[in-house]
Short mmCIF file of C-alpha atoms and ligand atoms in Angstrom, two decimals:
data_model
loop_
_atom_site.label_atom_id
_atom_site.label_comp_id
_atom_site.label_asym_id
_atom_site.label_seq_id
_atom_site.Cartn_x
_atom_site.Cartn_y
_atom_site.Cartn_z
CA UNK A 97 14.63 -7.67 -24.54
CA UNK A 98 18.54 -6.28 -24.69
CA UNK A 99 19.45 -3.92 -21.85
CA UNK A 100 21.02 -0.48 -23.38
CA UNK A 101 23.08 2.13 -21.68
CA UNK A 102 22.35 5.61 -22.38
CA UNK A 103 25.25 7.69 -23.09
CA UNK A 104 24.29 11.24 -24.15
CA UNK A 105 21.19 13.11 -25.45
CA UNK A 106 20.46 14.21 -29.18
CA UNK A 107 19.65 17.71 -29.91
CA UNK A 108 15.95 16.67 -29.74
CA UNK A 109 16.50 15.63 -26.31
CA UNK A 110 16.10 12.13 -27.32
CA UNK A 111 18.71 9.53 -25.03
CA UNK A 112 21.20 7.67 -27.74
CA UNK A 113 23.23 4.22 -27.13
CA UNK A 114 26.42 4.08 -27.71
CA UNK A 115 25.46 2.27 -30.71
CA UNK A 116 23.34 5.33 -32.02
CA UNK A 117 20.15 3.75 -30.51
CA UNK A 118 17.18 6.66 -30.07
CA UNK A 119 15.03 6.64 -26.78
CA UNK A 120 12.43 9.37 -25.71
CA UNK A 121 12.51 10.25 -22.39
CA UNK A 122 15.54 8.79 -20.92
CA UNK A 123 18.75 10.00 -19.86
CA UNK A 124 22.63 9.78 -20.06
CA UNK A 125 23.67 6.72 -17.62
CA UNK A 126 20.34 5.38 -17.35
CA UNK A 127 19.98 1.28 -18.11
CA UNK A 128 16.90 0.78 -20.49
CA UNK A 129 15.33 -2.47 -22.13
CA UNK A 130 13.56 -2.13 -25.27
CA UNK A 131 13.36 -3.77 -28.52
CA UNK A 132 14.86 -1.59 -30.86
CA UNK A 133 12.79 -0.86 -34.38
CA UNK A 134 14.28 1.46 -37.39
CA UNK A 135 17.03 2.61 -34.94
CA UNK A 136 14.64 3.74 -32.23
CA UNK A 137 13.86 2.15 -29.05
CA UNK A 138 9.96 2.97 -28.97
CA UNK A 139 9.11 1.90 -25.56
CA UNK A 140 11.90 2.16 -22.82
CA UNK A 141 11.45 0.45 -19.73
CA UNK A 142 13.81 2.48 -17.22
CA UNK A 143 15.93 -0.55 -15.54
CA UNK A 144 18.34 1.44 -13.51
CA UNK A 145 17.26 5.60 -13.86
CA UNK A 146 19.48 8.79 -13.32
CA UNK A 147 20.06 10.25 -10.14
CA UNK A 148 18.70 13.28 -12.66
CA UNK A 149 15.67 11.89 -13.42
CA UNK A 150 12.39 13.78 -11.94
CA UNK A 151 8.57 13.21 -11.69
CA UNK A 152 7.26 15.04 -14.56
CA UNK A 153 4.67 17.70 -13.56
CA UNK A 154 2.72 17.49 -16.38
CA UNK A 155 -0.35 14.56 -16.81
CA UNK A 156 0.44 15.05 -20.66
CA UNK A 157 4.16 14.63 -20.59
CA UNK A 158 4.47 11.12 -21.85
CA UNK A 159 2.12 11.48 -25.53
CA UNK A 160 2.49 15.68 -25.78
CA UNK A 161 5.28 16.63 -28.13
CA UNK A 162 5.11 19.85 -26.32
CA UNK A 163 8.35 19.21 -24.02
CA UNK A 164 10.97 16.92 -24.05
CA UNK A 165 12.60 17.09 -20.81
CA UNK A 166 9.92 17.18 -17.81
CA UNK A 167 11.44 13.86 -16.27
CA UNK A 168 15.07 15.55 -16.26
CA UNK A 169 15.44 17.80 -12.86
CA UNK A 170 16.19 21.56 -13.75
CA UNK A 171 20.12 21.51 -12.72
CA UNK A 172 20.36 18.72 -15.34
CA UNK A 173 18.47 20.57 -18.57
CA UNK A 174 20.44 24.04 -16.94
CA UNK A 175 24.22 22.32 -17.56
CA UNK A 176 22.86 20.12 -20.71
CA UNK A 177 21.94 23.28 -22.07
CA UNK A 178 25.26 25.19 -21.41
CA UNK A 179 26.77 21.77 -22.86
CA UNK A 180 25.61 21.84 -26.22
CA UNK A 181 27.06 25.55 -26.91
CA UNK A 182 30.09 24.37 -25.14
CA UNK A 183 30.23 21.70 -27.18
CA UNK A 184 28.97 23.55 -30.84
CA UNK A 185 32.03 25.92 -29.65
CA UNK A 186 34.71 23.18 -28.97
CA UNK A 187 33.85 21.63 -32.45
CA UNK A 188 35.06 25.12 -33.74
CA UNK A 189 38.31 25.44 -31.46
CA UNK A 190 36.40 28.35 -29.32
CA UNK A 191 36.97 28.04 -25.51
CA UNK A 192 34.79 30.99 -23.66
CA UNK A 193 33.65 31.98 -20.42
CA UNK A 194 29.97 31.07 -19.81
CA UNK A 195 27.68 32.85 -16.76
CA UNK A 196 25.23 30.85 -15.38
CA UNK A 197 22.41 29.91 -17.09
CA UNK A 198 18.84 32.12 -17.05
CA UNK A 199 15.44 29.82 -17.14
CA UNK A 200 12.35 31.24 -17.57
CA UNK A 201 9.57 29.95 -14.92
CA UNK A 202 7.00 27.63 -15.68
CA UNK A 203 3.45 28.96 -17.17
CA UNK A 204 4.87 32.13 -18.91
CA UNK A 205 4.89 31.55 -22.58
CA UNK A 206 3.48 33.89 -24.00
CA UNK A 207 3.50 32.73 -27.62
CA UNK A 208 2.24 29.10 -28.88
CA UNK A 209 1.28 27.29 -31.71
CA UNK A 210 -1.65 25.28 -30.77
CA UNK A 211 -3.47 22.63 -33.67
CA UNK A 212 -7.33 22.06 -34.14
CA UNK A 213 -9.14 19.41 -35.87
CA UNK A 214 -13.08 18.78 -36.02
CA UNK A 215 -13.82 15.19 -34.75
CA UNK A 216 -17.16 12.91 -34.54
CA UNK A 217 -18.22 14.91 -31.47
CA UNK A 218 -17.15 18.15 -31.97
CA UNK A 219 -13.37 19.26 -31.99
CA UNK A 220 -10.32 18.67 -30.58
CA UNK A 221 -7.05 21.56 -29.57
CA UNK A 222 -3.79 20.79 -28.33
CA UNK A 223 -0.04 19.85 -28.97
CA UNK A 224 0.70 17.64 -31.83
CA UNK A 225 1.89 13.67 -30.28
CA UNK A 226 5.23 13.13 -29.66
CA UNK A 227 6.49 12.62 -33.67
CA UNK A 228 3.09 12.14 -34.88
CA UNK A 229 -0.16 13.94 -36.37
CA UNK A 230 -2.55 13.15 -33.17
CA UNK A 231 -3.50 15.77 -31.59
CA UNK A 232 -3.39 15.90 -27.71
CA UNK A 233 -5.89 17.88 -26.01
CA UNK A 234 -4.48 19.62 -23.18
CA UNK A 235 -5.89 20.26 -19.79
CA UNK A 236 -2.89 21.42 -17.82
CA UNK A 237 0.22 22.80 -19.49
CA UNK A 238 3.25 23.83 -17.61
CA UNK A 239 4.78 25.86 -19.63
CA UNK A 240 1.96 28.35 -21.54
CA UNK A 241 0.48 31.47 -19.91
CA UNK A 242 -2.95 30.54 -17.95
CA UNK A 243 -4.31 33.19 -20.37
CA UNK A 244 -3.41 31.39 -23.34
CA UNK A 245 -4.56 27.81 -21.60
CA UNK A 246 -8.14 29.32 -20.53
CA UNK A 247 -8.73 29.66 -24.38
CA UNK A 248 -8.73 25.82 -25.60
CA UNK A 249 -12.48 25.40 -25.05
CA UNK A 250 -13.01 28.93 -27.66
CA UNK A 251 -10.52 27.20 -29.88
CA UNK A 252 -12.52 23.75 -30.09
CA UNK A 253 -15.45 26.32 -30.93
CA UNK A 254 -13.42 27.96 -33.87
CA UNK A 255 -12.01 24.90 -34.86
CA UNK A 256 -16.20 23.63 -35.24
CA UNK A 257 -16.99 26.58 -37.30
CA UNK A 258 -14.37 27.37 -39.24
CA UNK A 259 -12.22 23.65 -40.23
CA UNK A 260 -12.96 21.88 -43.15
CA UNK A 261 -13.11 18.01 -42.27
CA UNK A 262 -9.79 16.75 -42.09
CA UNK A 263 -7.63 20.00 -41.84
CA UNK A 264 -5.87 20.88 -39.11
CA UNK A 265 -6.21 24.13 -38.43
CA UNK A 266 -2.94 26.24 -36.96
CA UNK A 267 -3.80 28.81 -33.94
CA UNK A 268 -0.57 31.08 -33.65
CA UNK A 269 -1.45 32.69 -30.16
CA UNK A 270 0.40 35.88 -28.57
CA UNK A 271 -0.68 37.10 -25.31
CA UNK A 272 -0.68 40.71 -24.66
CA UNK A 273 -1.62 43.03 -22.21
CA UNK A 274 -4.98 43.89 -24.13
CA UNK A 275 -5.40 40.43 -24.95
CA UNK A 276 -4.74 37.46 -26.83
CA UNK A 277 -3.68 37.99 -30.69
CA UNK A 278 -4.91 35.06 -32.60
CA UNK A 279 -3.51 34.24 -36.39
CA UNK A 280 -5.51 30.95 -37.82
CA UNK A 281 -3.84 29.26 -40.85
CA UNK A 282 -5.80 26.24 -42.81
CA UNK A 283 -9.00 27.29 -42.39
CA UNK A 284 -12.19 26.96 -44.15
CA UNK A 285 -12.16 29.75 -47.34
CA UNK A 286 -13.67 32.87 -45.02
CA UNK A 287 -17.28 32.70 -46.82
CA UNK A 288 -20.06 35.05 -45.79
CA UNK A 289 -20.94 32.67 -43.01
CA UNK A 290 -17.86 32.37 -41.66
CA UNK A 291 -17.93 36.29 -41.66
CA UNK A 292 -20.74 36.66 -39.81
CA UNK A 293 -20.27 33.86 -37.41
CA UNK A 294 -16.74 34.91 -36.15
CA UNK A 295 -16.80 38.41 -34.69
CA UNK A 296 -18.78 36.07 -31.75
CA UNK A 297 -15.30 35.71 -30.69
CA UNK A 298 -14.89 39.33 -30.16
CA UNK A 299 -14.64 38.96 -25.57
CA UNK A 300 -12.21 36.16 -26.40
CA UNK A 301 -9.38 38.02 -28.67
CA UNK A 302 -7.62 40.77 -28.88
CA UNK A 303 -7.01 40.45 -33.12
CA UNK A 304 -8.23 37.13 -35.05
CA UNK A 305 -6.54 37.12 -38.55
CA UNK A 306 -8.05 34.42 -40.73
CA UNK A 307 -5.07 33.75 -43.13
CA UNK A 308 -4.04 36.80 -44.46
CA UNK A 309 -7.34 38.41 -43.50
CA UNK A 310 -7.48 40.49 -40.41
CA UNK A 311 -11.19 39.64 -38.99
CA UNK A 312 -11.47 42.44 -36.24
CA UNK A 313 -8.77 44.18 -33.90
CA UNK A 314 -11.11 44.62 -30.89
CA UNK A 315 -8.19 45.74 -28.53
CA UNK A 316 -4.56 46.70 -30.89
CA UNK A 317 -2.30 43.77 -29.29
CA UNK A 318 0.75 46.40 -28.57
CA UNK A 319 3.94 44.99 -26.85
CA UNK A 320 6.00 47.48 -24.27
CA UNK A 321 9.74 47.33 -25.56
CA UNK A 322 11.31 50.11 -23.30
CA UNK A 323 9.40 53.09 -23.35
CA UNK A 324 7.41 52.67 -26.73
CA UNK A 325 4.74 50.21 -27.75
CA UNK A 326 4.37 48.00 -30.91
CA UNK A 327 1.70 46.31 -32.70
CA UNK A 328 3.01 43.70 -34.35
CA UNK A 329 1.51 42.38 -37.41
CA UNK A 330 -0.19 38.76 -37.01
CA UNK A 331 1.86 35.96 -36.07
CA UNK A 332 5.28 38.06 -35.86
CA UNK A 333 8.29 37.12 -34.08
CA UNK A 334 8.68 37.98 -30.85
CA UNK A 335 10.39 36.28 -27.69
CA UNK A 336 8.87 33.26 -25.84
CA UNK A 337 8.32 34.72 -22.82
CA UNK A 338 8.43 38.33 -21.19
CA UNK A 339 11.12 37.16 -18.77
CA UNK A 340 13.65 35.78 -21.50
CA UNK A 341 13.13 39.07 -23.52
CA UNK A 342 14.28 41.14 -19.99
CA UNK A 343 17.13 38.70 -19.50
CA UNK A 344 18.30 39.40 -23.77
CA UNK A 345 18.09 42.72 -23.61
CA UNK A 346 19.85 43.28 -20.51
CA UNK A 347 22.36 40.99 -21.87
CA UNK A 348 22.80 42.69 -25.28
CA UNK A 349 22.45 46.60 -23.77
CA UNK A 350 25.70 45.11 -21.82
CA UNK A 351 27.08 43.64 -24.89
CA UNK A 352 26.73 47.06 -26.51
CA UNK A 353 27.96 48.61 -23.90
CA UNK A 354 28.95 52.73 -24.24
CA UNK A 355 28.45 52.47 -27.72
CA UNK A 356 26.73 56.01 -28.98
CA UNK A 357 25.75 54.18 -32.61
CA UNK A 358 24.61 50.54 -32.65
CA UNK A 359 23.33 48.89 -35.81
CA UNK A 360 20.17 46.14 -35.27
CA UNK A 361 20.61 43.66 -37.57
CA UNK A 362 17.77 41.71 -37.87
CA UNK A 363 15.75 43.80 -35.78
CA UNK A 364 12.24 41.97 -36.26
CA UNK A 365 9.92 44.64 -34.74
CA UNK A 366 12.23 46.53 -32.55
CA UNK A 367 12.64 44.26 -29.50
CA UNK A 368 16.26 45.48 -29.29
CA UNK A 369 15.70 48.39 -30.88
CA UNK A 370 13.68 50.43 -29.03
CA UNK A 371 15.42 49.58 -25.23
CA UNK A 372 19.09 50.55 -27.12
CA UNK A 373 17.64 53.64 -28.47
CA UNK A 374 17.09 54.97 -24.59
CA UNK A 375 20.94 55.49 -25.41
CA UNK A 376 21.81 55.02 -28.40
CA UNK A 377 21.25 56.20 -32.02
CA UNK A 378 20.28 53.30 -33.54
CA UNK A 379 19.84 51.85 -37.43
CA UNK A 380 17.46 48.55 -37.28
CA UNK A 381 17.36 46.45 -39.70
CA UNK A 382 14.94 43.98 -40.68
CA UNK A 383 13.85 41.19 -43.82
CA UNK A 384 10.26 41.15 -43.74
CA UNK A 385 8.72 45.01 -44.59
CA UNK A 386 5.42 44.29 -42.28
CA UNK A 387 7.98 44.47 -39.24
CA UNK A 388 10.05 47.26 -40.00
CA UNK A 389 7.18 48.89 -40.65
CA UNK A 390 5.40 48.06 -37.02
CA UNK A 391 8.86 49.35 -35.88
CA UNK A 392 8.52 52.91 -37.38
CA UNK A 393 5.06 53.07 -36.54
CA UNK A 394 6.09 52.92 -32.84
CA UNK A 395 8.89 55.20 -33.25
CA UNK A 396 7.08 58.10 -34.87
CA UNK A 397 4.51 58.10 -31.53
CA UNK A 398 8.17 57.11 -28.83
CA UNK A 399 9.36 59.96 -27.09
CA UNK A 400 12.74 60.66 -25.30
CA UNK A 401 14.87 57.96 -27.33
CA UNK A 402 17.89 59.12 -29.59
CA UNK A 403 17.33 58.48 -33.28
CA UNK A 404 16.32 55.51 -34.65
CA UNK A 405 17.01 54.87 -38.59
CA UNK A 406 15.11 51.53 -40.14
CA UNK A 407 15.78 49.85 -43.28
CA UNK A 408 13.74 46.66 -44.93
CA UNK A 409 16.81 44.67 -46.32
CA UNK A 410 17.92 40.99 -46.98
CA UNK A 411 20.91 40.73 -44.81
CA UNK A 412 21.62 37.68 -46.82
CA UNK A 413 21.90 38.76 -50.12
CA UNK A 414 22.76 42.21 -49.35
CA UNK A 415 25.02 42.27 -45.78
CA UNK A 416 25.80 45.67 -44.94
CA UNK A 417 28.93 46.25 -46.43
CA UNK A 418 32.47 47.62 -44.36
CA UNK A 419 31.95 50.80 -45.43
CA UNK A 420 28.20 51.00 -44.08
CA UNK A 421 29.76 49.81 -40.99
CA UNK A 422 32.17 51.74 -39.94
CA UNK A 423 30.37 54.83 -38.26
CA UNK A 424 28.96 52.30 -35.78
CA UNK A 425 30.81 51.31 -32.03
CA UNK A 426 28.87 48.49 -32.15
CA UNK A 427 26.77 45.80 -33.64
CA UNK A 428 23.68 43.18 -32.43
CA UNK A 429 22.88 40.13 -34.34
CA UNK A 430 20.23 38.47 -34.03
CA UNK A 431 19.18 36.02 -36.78
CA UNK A 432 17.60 33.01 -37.30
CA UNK A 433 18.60 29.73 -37.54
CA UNK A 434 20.82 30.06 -40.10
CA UNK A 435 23.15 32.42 -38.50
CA UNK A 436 24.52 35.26 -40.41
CA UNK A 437 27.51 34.01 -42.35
CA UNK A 438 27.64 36.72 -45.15
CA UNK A 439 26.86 39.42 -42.51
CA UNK A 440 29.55 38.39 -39.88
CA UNK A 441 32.04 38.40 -43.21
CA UNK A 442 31.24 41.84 -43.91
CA UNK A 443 31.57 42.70 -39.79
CA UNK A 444 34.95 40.79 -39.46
CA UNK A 445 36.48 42.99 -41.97
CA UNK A 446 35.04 46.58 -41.01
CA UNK A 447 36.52 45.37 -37.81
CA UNK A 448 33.24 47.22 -35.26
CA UNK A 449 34.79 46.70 -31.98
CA UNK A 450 31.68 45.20 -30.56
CA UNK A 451 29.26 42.86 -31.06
CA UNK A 452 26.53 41.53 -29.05
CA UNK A 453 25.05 38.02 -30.34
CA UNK A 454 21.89 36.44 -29.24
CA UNK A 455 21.14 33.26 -30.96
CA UNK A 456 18.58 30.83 -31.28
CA UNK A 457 21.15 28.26 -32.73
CA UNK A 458 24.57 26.85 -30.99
CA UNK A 459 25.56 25.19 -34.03
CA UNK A 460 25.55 28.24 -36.63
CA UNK A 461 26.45 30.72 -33.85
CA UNK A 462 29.69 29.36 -33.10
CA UNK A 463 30.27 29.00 -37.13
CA UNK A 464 29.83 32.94 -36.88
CA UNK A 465 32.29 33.06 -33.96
CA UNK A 466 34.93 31.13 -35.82
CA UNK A 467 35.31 33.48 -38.55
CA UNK A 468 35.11 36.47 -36.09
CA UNK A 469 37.73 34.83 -33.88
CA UNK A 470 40.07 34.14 -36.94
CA UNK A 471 39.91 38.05 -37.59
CA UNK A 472 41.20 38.75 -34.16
CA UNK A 473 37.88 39.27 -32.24
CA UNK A 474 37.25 36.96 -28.88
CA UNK A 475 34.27 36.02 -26.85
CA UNK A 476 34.17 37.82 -23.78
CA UNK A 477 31.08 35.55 -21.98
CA UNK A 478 28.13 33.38 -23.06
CA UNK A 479 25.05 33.76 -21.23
CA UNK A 480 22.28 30.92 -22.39
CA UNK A 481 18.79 31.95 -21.91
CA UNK A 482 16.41 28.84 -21.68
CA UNK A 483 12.65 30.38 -23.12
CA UNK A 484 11.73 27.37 -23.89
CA UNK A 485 11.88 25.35 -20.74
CA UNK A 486 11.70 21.80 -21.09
CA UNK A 487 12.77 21.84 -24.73
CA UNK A 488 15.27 20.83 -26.24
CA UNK A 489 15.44 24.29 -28.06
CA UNK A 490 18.71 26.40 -26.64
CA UNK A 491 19.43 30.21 -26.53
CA UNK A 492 21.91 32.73 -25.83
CA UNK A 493 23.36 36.14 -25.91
CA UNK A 494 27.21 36.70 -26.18
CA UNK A 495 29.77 39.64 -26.05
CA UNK A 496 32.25 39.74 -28.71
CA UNK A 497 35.31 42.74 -28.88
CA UNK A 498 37.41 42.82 -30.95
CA UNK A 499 40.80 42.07 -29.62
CA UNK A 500 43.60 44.89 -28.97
CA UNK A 501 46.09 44.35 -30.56
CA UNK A 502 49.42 45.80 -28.86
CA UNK A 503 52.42 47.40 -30.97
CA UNK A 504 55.41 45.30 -30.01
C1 LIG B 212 15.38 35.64 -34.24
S1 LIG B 212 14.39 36.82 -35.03
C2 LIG B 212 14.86 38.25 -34.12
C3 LIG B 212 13.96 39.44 -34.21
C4 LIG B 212 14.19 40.54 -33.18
N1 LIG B 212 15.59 40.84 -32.98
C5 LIG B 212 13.50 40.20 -31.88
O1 LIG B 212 14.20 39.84 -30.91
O2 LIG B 212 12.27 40.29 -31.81
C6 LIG B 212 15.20 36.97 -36.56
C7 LIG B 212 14.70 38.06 -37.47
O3 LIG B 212 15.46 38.02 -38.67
C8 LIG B 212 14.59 38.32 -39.75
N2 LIG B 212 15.22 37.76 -40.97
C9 LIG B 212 15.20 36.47 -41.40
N3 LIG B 212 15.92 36.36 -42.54
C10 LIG B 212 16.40 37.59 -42.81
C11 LIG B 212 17.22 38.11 -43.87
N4 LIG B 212 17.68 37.33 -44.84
N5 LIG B 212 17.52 39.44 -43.85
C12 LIG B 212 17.08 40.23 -42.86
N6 LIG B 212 16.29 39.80 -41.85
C13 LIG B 212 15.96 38.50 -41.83
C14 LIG B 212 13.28 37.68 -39.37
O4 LIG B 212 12.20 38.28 -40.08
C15 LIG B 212 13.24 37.94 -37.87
O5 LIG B 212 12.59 39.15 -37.57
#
């Protein structure tokens, strides 16, 4: 067995040698031995650990895939965190001002995707293994809502009825405040049996949608954004946790700042939307038609919030365009992974004097800044929001103005 020295982490949270070795659960300056196997140190033994390095609080932290970072201490994952958008921004020339970073507390998820399968004895719900198909049940989780953890035994029960042998059945869950939405993917064809057998379920859900099927809706699972409630269709986006949604919008109605007309580009079911709208006039809009149309639904029955305009468009294919632009003070973006490259184009030369960012992804984020920084625009402050605690998954809002330029 060769001793290794750890040098940084991956974005998976993985430690990596200096000679590109992979090891789970370890961290930069700690000593491990290992044999190494495909690049990957499977096993660490921790000869000399981190002054960073914490007793994880979770029995399931070593085989759930669920978290990566339980045996790091919170200060550490708080300035890794702020790290890797540093360090996504560097890699574009972009130095900015970052506030401190916002973490969301333990056991207040309030969205999961948890995985079923029938076994011998019955069935079997939890977090996929650690880069692997297993399944581990879960008795404790840190990080999801007690309401969402009280539900594994009814899952094992739905996963019994309604999984084929062999499938793995998907159980997007979204807590609410009348009740749990739950959206089931690979599930047994939903047969006359299956009909009959699942409105049992009714005391334990909110909504069950069996694939595209909606099976009842025994309490609407609405969400409060500002003053108006949504229902959002099955399995929607929405933020992690109720805390990280405050701490985005109060960072993006910041971002926006006076503006009297804000454009919400991709607006998913009004998350931004209906807060800015309290001042605002505001023109959402969204890809997918099912969420713009949860958004107008909850505007027609809002009251008290300026006007809201929605559109269904692929801000891909079809950016708004400079001239769409220019009657607004100020612009939020929030896509997904992929950034908005074609949108920030179209943004950069309209020249909106504000944007507010929130992303989901360092790496295409500060792509977008680059090109907004090279048309004269600057990053006023970063603010990373941490939603997913214990992940390696990193988020943030940012202020961008456009820069004034002075007559010499
Ligand atoms: C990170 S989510 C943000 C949603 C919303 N702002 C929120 O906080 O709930 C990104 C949104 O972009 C939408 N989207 C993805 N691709 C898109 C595209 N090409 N054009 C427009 N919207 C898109 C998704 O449907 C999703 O609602």
């Amino acid at each position: 067995m060769t001793d290794h020295v750890i040098e940084r982490l991956g974005h998976k949270g993985d430690g990596i040698t200096g000679d590109g070795l992979r090891a789970a659960l370890t961290l930069p300056g700690e000593v491990v031995s290992g044999a190494p196997e495909n690049g990957r140190i499977t096993d660490p033994r921790i000869v000399a650990p981190s002054p960073d390095r914490v007793r994880a609080p979770c029995a399931h932290f070593r085989s759930c895939g669920g978290c990566a970072l339980q045996h790091a201490s919170d200060d550490f994952v708080a300035r890794w965190k702020a790290q890797v958008v540093e360090t996504a921004l560097a890699a574009q020339g972009i130095v900015a001002p970052f506030r401190p970073i916002h973490t969301s507390p333990p056991r207040t998820r309030r969205r999961a995707t948890l995985a079923g399968r029938r076994t011998k004895k019955g069935a079997l719900v939890g977090f996929h293994a650690r880069r692997s198909d297993t399944i581990v049940p879960i008795t404790e989780c840190h990080v999801l809502h007690p309401d969402l953890l009280t539900l594994v035994p009814v899952l094992e029960e739905v996963t019994r009825l309604g999984a084929s042998r062999n499938a793995v059945l998907g159980f997007a869950l979204t807590r609410s405040d009348a009740g749990v939405d739950c959206a089931v993917t690979g599930g047994k064809p939903l047969d006359e049996a299956l009909r009959l057998a699942l409105p049992r379920f009714v005391p334990h859900f909110a909504r069950l949608t069996w694939g595209d099927e909606t099976v009842f809706t025994a309490n609407p699972p609405a969400q409060r954004f500002g003053p108006a409630q949504v229902i959002p269709p099955p399995g929607a986006f929405l933020q992690a946790t109720p805390d990280g949604e405050a701490a985005l919008v109060a960072a993006v109605q910041e971002a926006v700042g006076e503006a009297r007309h804000v454009a919400d580009l991709f607006a998913g079911c009004g998350t931004f939307t209906l807060p800015l709208a309290q001042t605002a006039a505001v023109h959402a809009v969204e890809g997918a038609a099912d969420l713009t149309e949860a958004l107008d639904h909850a505007t027609r029955h809002a009251t008290g919030l300026k006007p809201i305009t929605l559109e269904t468009r692929d801000l891909f294919r079809r950016p708004l365009l400079p001239d769409e632009l220019t009657r607004f003070d100020a612009v939020l973006l929030d896509p997904p992974r992929a950034g908005a490259e074609a949108q920030v184009a179209q943004i950069a030369e309209a020249g909106v004097p504000r944007i507010a960012y929130a992303s989901c992804n360092p790496v295409t984020f500060a792509r977008d800044a680059k090109a907004l920084c090279e048309a004269g625009y600057r990053i006023d402050w970063v603010q990373v929001v941490d939603q997913f605690r214990w992940s390696p998954h990193v988020e943030l809002a940012a202020q961008i103005s456009r820069a004034h330029i002075s007559a010499a």
